[in-house]
Amino acid sequence: MEETLTQAKPTSGFLDQVRWNSDDLVPAIAQDFKSGRVLMMAWMNRESLALTASEGYAVYWSRSRKGLWRKGESSGFLQKVREIRLDCDGDTVLLLVEQEGGIACHTGRSSCFYNLLQDGDWQVSQPVLQDPKAIYK
């Protein structure tokens, strides 16, 4: 049987244990469930974290759009959540995910962390897997 996020209807009590910042947001790191590779960082509010826990797919808060952002809603590259963790200070969420389609970044790369500091300069360390113009039509 495949392991998956327990999708029992969570109570709001777990939301009260999160240390939300002054904008009522918390940083959320998405990490590949199998490889451990960090894929991206985004923000969550109470509603997006509650939806993520109940639906089993990553939902973030878009600060630029000022609204919920269901990861993959326009690209098709959904993040199936296998585990949700809270750090020791209660101020950062970790999502262990299965990245559908292998692309987590809006640039068409597998991870948003593709810039590598080498010799004092940022170097691109990952190839574009799919042209963003083809992803976001």
GROMACS .gro file of C-alpha atoms in nm:
model
  137
    1MET     CA    1   0.000   0.000   0.000
    2GLU     CA    2   0.134   0.343  -0.095
    3GLU     CA    3   0.212   0.584   0.188
    4THR     CA    4   0.027   0.911   0.168
    5LEU     CA    5  -0.062   1.212   0.378
    6THR     CA    6  -0.323   1.122   0.634
    7GLN     CA    7  -0.622   1.309   0.508
    8ALA     CA    8  -0.833   1.295   0.819
    9LYS     CA    9  -1.019   1.620   0.858
   10PRO     CA   10  -0.769   1.826   1.058
   11THR     CA   11  -0.892   2.045   1.336
   12SER     CA   12  -0.785   2.407   1.340
   13GLY     CA   13  -0.583   2.342   1.657
   14PHE     CA   14  -0.271   2.261   1.458
   15LEU     CA   15  -0.294   2.604   1.292
   16ASP     CA   16  -0.275   2.773   1.632
   17GLN     CA   17   0.059   2.604   1.697
   18VAL     CA   18   0.221   2.782   1.400
   19ARG     CA   19   0.408   3.107   1.470
   20TRP     CA   20   0.266   3.329   1.195
   21ASN     CA   21   0.464   3.641   1.099
   22SER     CA   22   0.324   3.995   1.119
   23ASP     CA   23   0.149   3.940   0.783
   24ASP     CA   24  -0.009   3.617   0.916
   25LEU     CA   25   0.213   3.410   0.686
   26VAL     CA   26   0.465   3.132   0.740
   27PRO     CA   27   0.745   3.026   0.503
   28ALA     CA   28   0.693   2.682   0.352
   29ILE     CA   29   0.971   2.473   0.203
   30ALA     CA   30   0.878   2.206  -0.051
   31GLN     CA   31   1.119   1.912  -0.051
   32ASP     CA   32   1.113   1.603  -0.270
   33PHE     CA   33   0.979   1.314  -0.064
   34LYS     CA   34   1.213   1.054  -0.215
   35SER     CA   35   1.538   1.239  -0.287
   36GLY     CA   36   1.530   1.503  -0.013
   37ARG     CA   37   1.610   1.774  -0.267
   38VAL     CA   38   1.475   2.120  -0.184
   39LEU     CA   39   1.239   2.226  -0.462
   40MET     CA   40   1.106   2.568  -0.366
   41MET     CA   41   1.004   2.809  -0.094
   42ALA     CA   42   0.667   2.983  -0.083
   43TRP     CA   43   0.437   3.139   0.174
   44MET     CA   44   0.130   2.996   0.342
   45ASN     CA   45  -0.150   3.155   0.537
   46ARG     CA   46  -0.390   2.972   0.768
   47GLU     CA   47  -0.632   2.890   0.489
   48SER     CA   48  -0.367   2.756   0.251
   49LEU     CA   49  -0.212   2.536   0.519
   50ALA     CA   50  -0.555   2.404   0.620
   51LEU     CA   51  -0.640   2.329   0.255
   52THR     CA   52  -0.305   2.160   0.200
   53ALA     CA   53  -0.363   1.938   0.503
   54SER     CA   54  -0.719   1.848   0.405
   55GLU     CA   55  -0.674   1.807   0.027
   56GLY     CA   56  -0.327   1.650   0.013
   57TYR     CA   57  -0.196   1.889  -0.254
   58ALA     CA   58   0.014   2.201  -0.194
   59VAL     CA   59  -0.176   2.528  -0.172
   60TYR     CA   60   0.024   2.844  -0.107
   61TRP     CA   61  -0.049   3.212  -0.055
   62SER     CA   62   0.065   3.434  -0.341
   63ARG     CA   63   0.183   3.766  -0.202
   64SER     CA   64   0.192   3.922  -0.549
   65ARG     CA   65  -0.160   3.808  -0.642
   66LYS     CA   66  -0.286   3.837  -0.285
   67GLY     CA   67  -0.471   3.510  -0.311
   68LEU     CA   68  -0.453   3.135  -0.281
   69TRP     CA   69  -0.221   2.964  -0.526
   70ARG     CA   70  -0.273   2.597  -0.593
   71LYS     CA   71   0.068   2.480  -0.705
   72GLY     CA   72   0.037   2.346  -1.056
   73GLU     CA   73  -0.308   2.491  -1.127
   74SER     CA   74  -0.190   2.651  -1.451
   75SER     CA   75   0.117   2.439  -1.532
   76GLY     CA   76  -0.019   2.098  -1.436
   77PHE     CA   77   0.287   2.035  -1.216
   78LEU     CA   78   0.103   1.959  -0.892
   79GLN     CA   79   0.271   1.883  -0.561
   80LYS     CA   80   0.119   1.580  -0.389
   81VAL     CA   81   0.188   1.622  -0.018
   82ARG     CA   82   0.316   1.315   0.164
   83GLU     CA   83   0.405   1.481   0.496
   84ILE     CA   84   0.370   1.819   0.660
   85ARG     CA   85   0.623   1.912   0.927
   86LEU     CA   86   0.672   2.215   1.150
   87ASP     CA   87   1.019   2.319   1.263
   88CYS     CA   88   1.129   2.340   1.627
   89ASP     CA   89   1.048   2.712   1.651
   90GLY     CA   90   0.709   2.668   1.490
   91ASP     CA   91   0.785   2.932   1.230
   92THR     CA   92   0.862   2.730   0.916
   93VAL     CA   93   0.661   2.457   0.746
   94LEU     CA   94   0.822   2.172   0.552
   95LEU     CA   95   0.618   1.993   0.288
   96LEU     CA   96   0.750   1.657   0.171
   97VAL     CA   97   0.603   1.626  -0.177
   98GLU     CA   98   0.589   1.423  -0.492
   99GLN     CA   99   0.651   1.679  -0.765
  100GLU     CA  100   0.429   1.575  -1.054
  101GLY     CA  101   0.595   1.625  -1.392
  102GLY     CA  102   0.934   1.689  -1.232
  103ILE     CA  103   0.916   2.069  -1.264
  104ALA     CA  104   0.876   2.283  -0.952
  105CYS     CA  105   1.002   2.619  -1.077
  106HIS     CA  106   0.819   2.867  -1.300
  107THR     CA  107   1.143   2.889  -1.501
  108GLY     CA  108   1.087   2.530  -1.620
  109ARG     CA  109   1.351   2.378  -1.391
  110SER     CA  110   1.316   2.097  -1.142
  111SER     CA  111   1.399   2.326  -0.849
  112CYS     CA  112   1.385   2.698  -0.782
  113PHE     CA  113   1.730   2.671  -0.623
  114TYR     CA  114   1.926   2.649  -0.948
  115ASN     CA  115   2.166   2.938  -0.885
  116LEU     CA  116   2.492   2.820  -0.730
  117LEU     CA  117   2.746   3.060  -0.578
  118GLN     CA  118   3.087   2.984  -0.730
  119ASP     CA  119   3.389   3.209  -0.706
  120GLY     CA  120   3.177   3.503  -0.593
  121ASP     CA  121   2.923   3.481  -0.877
  122TRP     CA  122   2.587   3.309  -0.918
  123GLN     CA  123   2.605   3.033  -1.177
  124VAL     CA  124   2.306   2.850  -1.325
  125SER     CA  125   2.345   2.487  -1.220
  126GLN     CA  126   2.029   2.326  -1.361
  127PRO     CA  127   1.897   2.305  -1.715
  128VAL     CA  128   1.555   2.427  -1.824
  129LEU     CA  129   1.348   2.111  -1.866
  130GLN     CA  130   1.062   2.283  -2.044
  131ASP     CA  131   1.030   2.633  -2.187
  132PRO     CA  132   0.805   2.839  -1.956
  133LYS     CA  133   0.627   2.981  -2.262
  134ALA     CA  134   0.510   2.627  -2.339
  135ILE     CA  135   0.406   2.570  -1.977
  136TYR     CA  136   0.215   2.894  -1.916
  137LYS     CA  137   0.007   2.967  -2.224
   0.00000   0.00000   0.00000
